[in-house]
CSV table of C-alpha atoms in Angstrom, one decimal:
chain,number,residue,atom,x,y,z
Z,1,UNK,CA,-49.8,4.6,13.8
Z,2,UNK,CA,-46.5,2.8,12.9
Z,3,UNK,CA,-43.8,4.9,11.2
Z,4,UNK,CA,-41.3,3.8,8.3
Z,5,UNK,CA,-38.6,6.0,7.3
Z,6,UNK,CA,-36.8,5.3,3.8
Z,7,UNK,CA,-33.7,7.2,3.7
Z,8,UNK,CA,-31.4,6.4,0.8
Z,9,UNK,CA,-30.2,6.7,-2.7
Z,10,UNK,CA,-30.8,5.7,-6.0
Z,11,UNK,CA,-27.1,4.9,-6.9
Z,12,UNK,CA,-27.5,4.3,-10.5
Z,13,UNK,CA,-27.7,1.9,-13.4
Z,14,UNK,CA,-25.7,-0.6,-15.2
Z,15,UNK,CA,-26.2,-2.5,-18.1
Z,16,UNK,CA,-28.4,-0.7,-20.4
Z,17,UNK,CA,-27.0,-0.7,-23.9
Z,18,UNK,CA,-28.0,3.0,-24.3
Z,19,UNK,CA,-25.6,5.5,-22.8
Z,20,UNK,CA,-27.1,8.9,-21.4
Z,21,UNK,CA,-29.8,7.7,-19.0
Z,22,UNK,CA,-32.1,8.9,-16.4
Z,23,UNK,CA,-34.8,7.7,-14.4
Z,24,UNK,CA,-38.1,8.6,-13.2
Z,25,UNK,CA,-39.2,7.0,-10.1
Z,26,UNK,CA,-42.2,6.8,-7.8
Z,27,UNK,CA,-43.4,5.1,-4.6
Z,28,UNK,CA,-46.7,3.2,-4.5
Z,29,UNK,CA,-48.3,2.2,-1.1
Z,30,UNK,CA,-51.6,0.6,-0.1
Z,31,UNK,CA,-54.6,2.8,1.2
Z,32,UNK,CA,-53.6,2.2,4.9
Z,33,UNK,CA,-50.3,4.1,4.4
Z,34,UNK,CA,-49.9,8.0,4.6
Z,35,UNK,CA,-46.7,9.7,3.4
Z,36,UNK,CA,-45.7,12.2,6.0
Z,37,UNK,CA,-42.8,14.0,4.7
Z,38,UNK,CA,-40.6,13.7,1.5
Z,39,UNK,CA,-41.2,13.7,-2.2
Z,40,UNK,CA,-43.6,10.8,-3.4
Z,41,UNK,CA,-41.8,10.9,-6.9
Z,42,UNK,CA,-39.1,12.5,-8.8
Z,43,UNK,CA,-36.8,12.4,-11.7
Z,44,UNK,CA,-33.1,12.1,-11.8
Z,45,UNK,CA,-30.8,13.9,-13.8
Z,46,UNK,CA,-29.5,12.7,-17.1
Z,47,UNK,CA,-26.0,11.1,-16.6
Z,48,UNK,CA,-23.2,10.2,-19.3
Z,49,UNK,CA,-20.6,8.1,-18.1
Z,50,UNK,CA,-17.2,9.1,-19.0
Z,51,UNK,CA,-15.5,6.2,-17.1
Z,52,UNK,CA,-16.9,2.9,-17.1
Z,53,UNK,CA,-20.4,1.7,-18.0
Z,54,UNK,CA,-22.3,2.4,-14.9
Z,55,UNK,CA,-24.5,5.8,-15.0
Z,56,UNK,CA,-24.3,7.3,-11.5
Z,57,UNK,CA,-27.3,9.3,-10.2
Z,58,UNK,CA,-26.7,9.3,-6.4
Z,59,UNK,CA,-30.5,10.5,-6.3
Z,60,UNK,CA,-31.6,11.2,-2.7
Z,61,UNK,CA,-34.8,9.3,-1.2
Z,62,UNK,CA,-35.9,10.4,2.2
Z,63,UNK,CA,-39.6,8.9,2.8
Z,64,UNK,CA,-41.6,9.3,6.0
Z,65,UNK,CA,-44.6,7.0,6.2
Z,66,UNK,CA,-47.3,6.4,8.7
Z,67,UNK,CA,-49.4,3.2,8.5
Z,68,UNK,CA,-52.3,1.1,10.3
Z,69,UNK,CA,-51.5,-2.2,8.5
Z,70,UNK,CA,-48.8,-4.1,6.8
Z,71,UNK,CA,-50.9,-4.6,3.7
Z,72,UNK,CA,-49.6,-2.5,0.8
Z,73,UNK,CA,-46.0,-2.0,1.9
Z,74,UNK,CA,-44.2,0.7,0.0
Z,75,UNK,CA,-43.1,-0.2,-3.6
Z,76,UNK,CA,-40.6,1.7,-5.7
Z,77,UNK,CA,-41.2,1.6,-9.4
Z,78,UNK,CA,-38.6,3.3,-11.9
Z,79,UNK,CA,-38.7,3.9,-15.7
Z,80,UNK,CA,-35.4,4.4,-17.2
Z,81,UNK,CA,-35.0,6.7,-20.4
Z,82,UNK,CA,-32.2,7.3,-22.5
Z,83,UNK,CA,-31.8,10.6,-23.9
Z,84,UNK,CA,-29.7,11.3,-27.2
Z,85,UNK,CA,-27.7,14.3,-28.5
Z,86,UNK,CA,-30.8,15.9,-30.0
Z,87,UNK,CA,-32.6,15.7,-26.7
Z,88,UNK,CA,-35.2,12.9,-27.9
Z,89,UNK,CA,-36.0,10.2,-25.1
Z,90,UNK,CA,-36.3,6.7,-25.5
Z,91,UNK,CA,-37.4,4.3,-23.0
Z,92,UNK,CA,-34.7,1.7,-21.8
Z,93,UNK,CA,-36.8,0.1,-19.0
Z,94,UNK,CA,-39.3,-0.5,-16.4
Z,95,UNK,CA,-38.8,-2.1,-13.1
Z,96,UNK,CA,-39.8,-2.1,-9.4
Z,97,UNK,CA,-38.7,-3.3,-6.2
Z,98,UNK,CA,-40.3,-3.5,-2.6
Z,99,UNK,CA,-38.9,-1.0,0.1
Z,100,UNK,CA,-37.2,-3.8,2.4
Z,101,UNK,CA,-39.0,-4.4,6.0
Z,102,UNK,CA,-36.0,-5.2,8.1
Z,103,UNK,CA,-34.4,-2.3,9.6
Z,104,UNK,CA,-30.7,-1.4,8.5
Z,105,UNK,CA,-28.8,-0.5,5.1
Z,106,UNK,CA,-30.0,-2.5,2.3
Z,107,UNK,CA,-28.1,-2.9,-1.1
Z,108,UNK,CA,-31.1,-3.4,-3.7
Z,109,UNK,CA,-30.5,-4.4,-7.7
Z,110,UNK,CA,-33.7,-3.9,-9.4
Z,111,UNK,CA,-33.9,-5.4,-12.7
Z,112,UNK,CA,-35.7,-3.8,-15.6
Z,113,UNK,CA,-37.8,-4.8,-18.7
Z,114,UNK,CA,-39.0,-3.4,-22.0
Z,115,UNK,CA,-42.0,-3.9,-24.0
Z,116,UNK,CA,-41.0,-5.4,-27.4
Z,117,UNK,CA,-43.6,-4.9,-30.1
Z,118,UNK,CA,-43.9,-6.4,-33.3
Z,119,UNK,CA,-41.0,-7.2,-35.8
Z,120,UNK,CA,-41.6,-4.2,-37.6
Z,121,UNK,CA,-41.5,-1.8,-34.5
Z,122,UNK,CA,-38.3,-3.3,-33.4
Z,123,UNK,CA,-36.7,-2.6,-36.5
Z,124,UNK,CA,-38.0,0.8,-36.6
Z,125,UNK,CA,-36.5,1.3,-32.9
Z,126,UNK,CA,-32.9,0.3,-34.0
Z,127,UNK,CA,-32.9,2.8,-37.0
Z,128,UNK,CA,-35.5,5.4,-36.0
Z,129,UNK,CA,-35.7,5.2,-32.1
Z,130,UNK,CA,-39.1,5.1,-30.4
Z,131,UNK,CA,-40.6,1.8,-29.4
Z,132,UNK,CA,-43.8,0.8,-27.5
Z,133,UNK,CA,-44.5,2.1,-23.9
Z,134,UNK,CA,-47.1,1.2,-21.3
Z,135,UNK,CA,-50.1,3.1,-21.4
Z,136,UNK,CA,-50.8,2.6,-17.7
Z,137,UNK,CA,-48.1,2.9,-15.4
Z,138,UNK,CA,-49.4,0.7,-12.9
Z,139,UNK,CA,-48.6,-2.2,-14.9
Z,140,UNK,CA,-44.9,-1.8,-13.7
Z,141,UNK,CA,-45.5,-2.7,-10.3
Z,142,UNK,CA,-49.0,-5.1,-10.4
Z,143,UNK,CA,-49.1,-8.5,-11.6
Z,144,UNK,CA,-52.6,-8.1,-13.4
Z,145,UNK,CA,-52.6,-8.2,-17.1
Z,146,UNK,CA,-49.1,-8.9,-17.4
Z,147,UNK,CA,-49.5,-12.1,-19.6
Z,148,UNK,CA,-50.4,-9.6,-22.3
Z,149,UNK,CA,-47.2,-8.4,-22.7
Z,150,UNK,CA,-44.2,-9.6,-24.6
Z,151,UNK,CA,-40.9,-8.1,-23.3
Z,152,UNK,CA,-37.3,-8.1,-23.0
Z,153,UNK,CA,-34.8,-7.3,-20.6
Z,154,UNK,CA,-33.2,-4.0,-19.9
Z,155,UNK,CA,-30.3,-3.3,-17.4
Z,156,UNK,CA,-30.4,-2.8,-13.5
Z,157,UNK,CA,-30.9,0.0,-11.2
Z,158,UNK,CA,-29.0,-0.3,-8.2
Z,159,UNK,CA,-30.1,1.3,-5.0
Z,160,UNK,CA,-28.9,1.8,-1.4
Z,161,UNK,CA,-31.8,2.2,1.0
Z,162,UNK,CA,-31.6,2.7,4.7
Z,163,UNK,CA,-34.9,1.6,6.7
Z,164,UNK,CA,-35.9,2.9,10.5
Z,165,UNK,CA,-39.1,1.2,11.7
Z,166,UNK,CA,-41.0,2.9,14.6
Z,167,UNK,CA,-43.6,1.8,17.0
Z,168,UNK,CA,-44.4,-1.6,15.4
Z,169,UNK,CA,-43.7,-3.5,18.4
Z,170,UNK,CA,-47.1,-1.9,20.0
Z,171,UNK,CA,-49.0,-3.6,17.1
Z,172,UNK,CA,-47.3,-7.1,17.9
Z,173,UNK,CA,-44.9,-6.7,14.7
Z,174,UNK,CA,-41.4,-8.2,15.3
Z,175,UNK,CA,-38.8,-6.4,13.2
H,1,UNK,CA,-42.5,-3.4,30.1
H,2,UNK,CA,-42.8,0.6,29.4
H,3,UNK,CA,-39.6,2.2,28.7
H,4,UNK,CA,-39.2,6.2,28.4
H,5,UNK,CA,-38.3,7.1,24.8
H,6,UNK,CA,-36.3,10.3,24.4
H,7,UNK,CA,-37.7,12.9,22.1
H,8,UNK,CA,-34.2,14.1,21.0
H,9,UNK,CA,-31.3,12.1,19.8
H,10,UNK,CA,-27.9,12.9,18.9
H,11,UNK,CA,-25.9,11.8,15.9
H,12,UNK,CA,-22.1,12.0,16.2
H,13,UNK,CA,-20.0,11.8,13.2
H,14,UNK,CA,-16.3,11.6,13.1
H,15,UNK,CA,-14.1,11.0,10.1
H,16,UNK,CA,-12.2,12.5,7.1
H,17,UNK,CA,-12.3,12.7,3.5
H,18,UNK,CA,-9.5,10.2,2.6
H,19,UNK,CA,-8.4,10.6,-1.0
H,20,UNK,CA,-9.7,10.8,-4.6
H,21,UNK,CA,-9.1,8.9,-7.8
H,22,UNK,CA,-9.5,11.3,-10.7
H,23,UNK,CA,-7.5,10.0,-13.8
H,24,UNK,CA,-7.3,13.3,-15.7
H,25,UNK,CA,-6.6,16.0,-13.2
H,26,UNK,CA,-4.1,16.9,-10.6
H,27,UNK,CA,-3.9,19.6,-8.0
H,28,UNK,CA,-7.2,19.3,-6.5
H,29,UNK,CA,-8.8,20.6,-3.4
H,30,UNK,CA,-12.2,19.9,-1.8
H,31,UNK,CA,-15.0,21.4,0.0
H,32,UNK,CA,-17.4,19.6,2.1
H,33,UNK,CA,-20.9,20.8,3.5
H,34,UNK,CA,-23.9,19.1,5.3
H,35,UNK,CA,-27.3,19.3,3.9
H,36,UNK,CA,-30.3,18.2,6.5
H,37,UNK,CA,-33.9,18.4,7.1
H,38,UNK,CA,-35.5,21.1,9.1
H,39,UNK,CA,-35.7,19.0,12.4
H,40,UNK,CA,-32.0,18.7,12.5
H,41,UNK,CA,-29.4,21.3,13.3
H,42,UNK,CA,-25.8,21.1,14.2
H,43,UNK,CA,-24.8,21.1,17.9
H,44,UNK,CA,-21.8,21.9,20.2
H,45,UNK,CA,-21.2,18.8,22.3
H,46,UNK,CA,-18.9,19.5,25.4
H,47,UNK,CA,-17.0,16.2,26.7
H,48,UNK,CA,-14.8,18.0,28.9
H,49,UNK,CA,-14.9,20.8,31.5
H,50,UNK,CA,-13.7,23.1,29.0
H,51,UNK,CA,-15.7,25.2,26.4
H,52,UNK,CA,-17.9,23.4,24.1
H,53,UNK,CA,-16.0,21.9,20.9
H,54,UNK,CA,-17.9,23.2,18.1
H,55,UNK,CA,-17.7,20.9,14.9
H,56,UNK,CA,-17.6,22.4,11.7
H,57,UNK,CA,-20.6,22.2,9.3
H,58,UNK,CA,-18.1,22.8,6.2
H,59,UNK,CA,-14.8,23.1,5.2
H,60,UNK,CA,-12.2,23.6,2.6
H,61,UNK,CA,-9.2,21.3,2.1
H,62,UNK,CA,-5.6,21.9,1.2
H,63,UNK,CA,-4.4,21.3,-2.4
H,64,UNK,CA,-3.1,18.0,-3.3
H,65,UNK,CA,-1.0,16.7,-6.1
H,66,UNK,CA,-0.8,13.1,-7.2
H,67,UNK,CA,1.4,10.9,-5.9
H,68,UNK,CA,4.7,10.2,-8.3
H,69,UNK,CA,4.5,6.6,-7.5
H,70,UNK,CA,2.3,3.6,-9.3
H,71,UNK,CA,-0.7,4.3,-7.2
H,72,UNK,CA,-1.3,8.0,-8.6
H,73,UNK,CA,-3.3,8.7,-5.4
H,74,UNK,CA,-5.0,12.4,-4.3
H,75,UNK,CA,-4.8,12.1,-0.6
H,76,UNK,CA,-6.3,14.9,1.5
H,77,UNK,CA,-7.1,13.0,5.1
H,78,UNK,CA,-9.1,16.2,5.6
H,79,UNK,CA,-11.0,15.7,9.2
H,80,UNK,CA,-14.8,15.8,9.3
H,81,UNK,CA,-16.4,16.3,12.8
H,82,UNK,CA,-19.6,17.4,13.5
H,83,UNK,CA,-22.6,16.3,15.9
H,84,UNK,CA,-26.4,16.7,15.0
H,85,UNK,CA,-29.2,16.8,17.2
H,86,UNK,CA,-32.7,15.9,16.0
H,87,UNK,CA,-36.4,14.8,17.1
H,88,UNK,CA,-37.1,13.3,13.5
H,89,UNK,CA,-34.9,10.9,11.1
H,90,UNK,CA,-36.5,12.6,8.0
H,91,UNK,CA,-34.2,14.9,6.3
H,92,UNK,CA,-31.2,12.8,7.6
H,93,UNK,CA,-28.0,14.6,6.8
H,94,UNK,CA,-26.1,14.2,3.8
H,95,UNK,CA,-22.7,15.3,3.1
H,96,UNK,CA,-21.9,17.1,-0.4
H,97,UNK,CA,-18.6,17.1,-1.6
H,98,UNK,CA,-17.2,19.7,-4.4
H,99,UNK,CA,-13.8,19.0,-5.7
H,100,UNK,CA,-12.1,21.6,-7.6
H,101,UNK,CA,-9.0,22.2,-9.6
H,102,UNK,CA,-7.2,24.4,-12.1
H,103,UNK,CA,-7.8,24.2,-16.0
H,104,UNK,CA,-5.3,24.5,-18.7
H,105,UNK,CA,-5.1,28.3,-18.1
H,106,UNK,CA,-5.1,28.4,-14.6
H,107,UNK,CA,-8.6,29.2,-13.7
H,108,UNK,CA,-10.1,27.1,-10.8
H,109,UNK,CA,-12.9,25.2,-12.4
H,110,UNK,CA,-15.2,22.7,-10.6
H,111,UNK,CA,-14.3,18.8,-11.2
H,112,UNK,CA,-17.0,17.1,-9.4
H,113,UNK,CA,-19.8,17.0,-6.8
H,114,UNK,CA,-20.8,14.2,-4.9
H,115,UNK,CA,-23.3,13.2,-2.2
H,116,UNK,CA,-23.9,10.7,0.3
H,117,UNK,CA,-26.1,10.1,3.3
H,118,UNK,CA,-24.2,9.6,6.9
H,119,UNK,CA,-24.6,5.9,7.4
H,120,UNK,CA,-27.4,5.3,9.9
H,121,UNK,CA,-25.7,2.3,12.1
H,122,UNK,CA,-23.4,3.2,14.7
H,123,UNK,CA,-19.7,2.0,13.5
H,124,UNK,CA,-17.0,2.3,11.2
H,125,UNK,CA,-18.1,3.0,7.6
H,126,UNK,CA,-16.4,3.6,4.4
H,127,UNK,CA,-18.0,5.2,1.7
H,128,UNK,CA,-16.8,5.5,-2.1
H,129,UNK,CA,-18.7,7.9,-3.8
H,130,UNK,CA,-18.9,8.9,-7.4
H,131,UNK,CA,-18.2,12.5,-8.5
H,132,UNK,CA,-20.2,13.8,-11.6
H,133,UNK,CA,-20.0,17.6,-13.2
H,134,UNK,CA,-22.8,19.5,-14.9
H,135,UNK,CA,-22.4,19.6,-18.7
H,136,UNK,CA,-24.0,21.9,-21.1
H,137,UNK,CA,-25.9,20.0,-23.9
H,138,UNK,CA,-24.8,22.3,-26.7
H,139,UNK,CA,-21.3,21.7,-28.4
H,140,UNK,CA,-20.6,25.3,-29.3
H,141,UNK,CA,-21.3,26.1,-25.2
H,142,UNK,CA,-19.0,23.4,-24.4
H,143,UNK,CA,-16.0,24.5,-26.6
H,144,UNK,CA,-16.9,28.1,-25.4
H,145,UNK,CA,-16.5,27.1,-21.9
H,146,UNK,CA,-13.5,25.1,-22.1
H,147,UNK,CA,-11.5,28.0,-23.9
H,148,UNK,CA,-13.0,30.7,-21.3
H,149,UNK,CA,-12.3,28.4,-18.3
H,150,UNK,CA,-16.0,29.1,-16.9
H,151,UNK,CA,-17.3,25.6,-16.7
H,152,UNK,CA,-21.0,25.3,-15.7
H,153,UNK,CA,-21.2,25.0,-12.0
H,154,UNK,CA,-23.6,25.5,-9.1
H,155,UNK,CA,-24.0,28.7,-7.3
H,156,UNK,CA,-24.9,26.5,-4.3
H,157,UNK,CA,-23.5,22.9,-4.2
H,158,UNK,CA,-26.3,22.0,-1.8
H,159,UNK,CA,-28.6,21.5,-4.8
H,160,UNK,CA,-26.9,18.0,-5.5
H,161,UNK,CA,-28.3,16.7,-2.3
H,162,UNK,CA,-31.9,17.6,-3.3
H,163,UNK,CA,-34.4,15.1,-5.1
H,164,UNK,CA,-36.1,18.1,-6.8
H,165,UNK,CA,-35.3,19.7,-9.7
H,166,UNK,CA,-32.8,17.5,-11.1
H,167,UNK,CA,-34.5,16.5,-14.6
H,168,UNK,CA,-33.2,19.8,-15.6
H,169,UNK,CA,-29.4,19.1,-15.2
H,170,UNK,CA,-27.2,17.3,-17.7
H,171,UNK,CA,-24.3,15.5,-15.8
H,172,UNK,CA,-21.3,13.4,-16.7
H,173,UNK,CA,-19.5,11.1,-14.5
H,174,UNK,CA,-15.9,11.6,-13.4
H,175,UNK,CA,-14.4,9.7,-10.9
H,176,UNK,CA,-14.6,9.0,-7.3
H,177,UNK,CA,-13.8,10.0,-3.7
H,178,UNK,CA,-13.6,8.0,-0.6
H,179,UNK,CA,-14.7,9.2,3.0
H,180,UNK,CA,-14.2,6.8,5.9
H,181,UNK,CA,-14.6,7.1,9.8
H,182,UNK,CA,-16.7,6.1,12.6
H,183,UNK,CA,-20.0,7.4,13.5
H,184,UNK,CA,-22.3,7.1,16.5
H,185,UNK,CA,-25.8,7.2,17.6
H,186,UNK,CA,-26.9,8.5,21.0
C-alpha cells in the first residue's frame, strides 16, 4: 500500500470582517484511503489579533494515510466561525482545498464563502447576528447541488503543509 | 533495481532562536522544547572519537533588553542542537517556544507561546512564528490577573503543539519570534 504523510499547520486567516475567529477543520478522503494515525478533524482555539488583521492559529496537522488508489485524494475542509464577547458563535465562511500531491513544503491559501440568504436574513445578520448555515457539511467539498446556493465571499485560510509520499513508485506512479 | 531501504532515519537540527519583535514588552527570555510522536526519540550522535555529543531537548535563554537604536530588537542568538531518530514520519517534531518577561510589578509572566514544525527538507531555513497568549474571557478575571501579576498560563507548554483540546482556549496574538538554521536528514 502506498502511504502519504501530511504534516503542517493551519497558520491562520485573513480578510474576514469579524475579529475573534476559530476554525473547525476536517479531512475527507475516498473509500480506498485509510487513516493510519492522526486526528481526522479538529477545532482551533479562538484568536483575537492584537497587532495586524491576521488571526493566527498555528494549529498542527499530522496525518498518515495508506491507500490502494489515487481516487479520493484527501481534501481538507474548513468552517471559520467568529465568537463575540458574549460567547455567541456566527459563521464566517466555509472553504476546502485539496492536499497537494507533490512532495515538499507547500503554502496554501484557501478562499472561503458563506451562504447569503434573503434580504431579511442579511439585515438580521447585521443587527442580531446568526445567518444561514449549511445543513449538510459535505456541500463544502463536493460540487453536487451547489447550483442552489447564493453565497458571498469570506476571507482566506492560510496553511503550510509538508507532504511525504512512500511506495508510490511500486505502483507505477511518479511523484 | 531494488535498493535496500533503511528502517531508521535521523534528523539533525542545528540552529538558533535568533530574535523577537514584541512592541510592548522588554526584558524577555525564552524557553524552547520539542514535542514529537511516539516513534521519535532524541539521540546522541558521535562524530568524533570523544564521548557522544548529546543535544539538548530543551533550554532557557538569557534575558535580553531591547536595543536602544531604531531597530528596537530583542536578540537571543540562542543555540538549538539536537538529533532525532525515528522509523516513522508521523509525529514529526515541533519546536515549542515560550517567552516570559516581567510585568509592571516585577512578576515573571508569560508573553507568548508559539509552535512550528521542524522543516522537512535539508538545507537552511528561516521561520518567523507568531506568538500568542491565553486570555480569559471574563473582564473581571482579566483585571484581577493584571493586578495580581498572575496571567493565565499553561502548566505544560507542550499543549500548544497538540491538535486536541484547543477549542477550549481563548487566545490573543502578540508578536513574532524568528528562528533560523540548517537542518539535515540522514
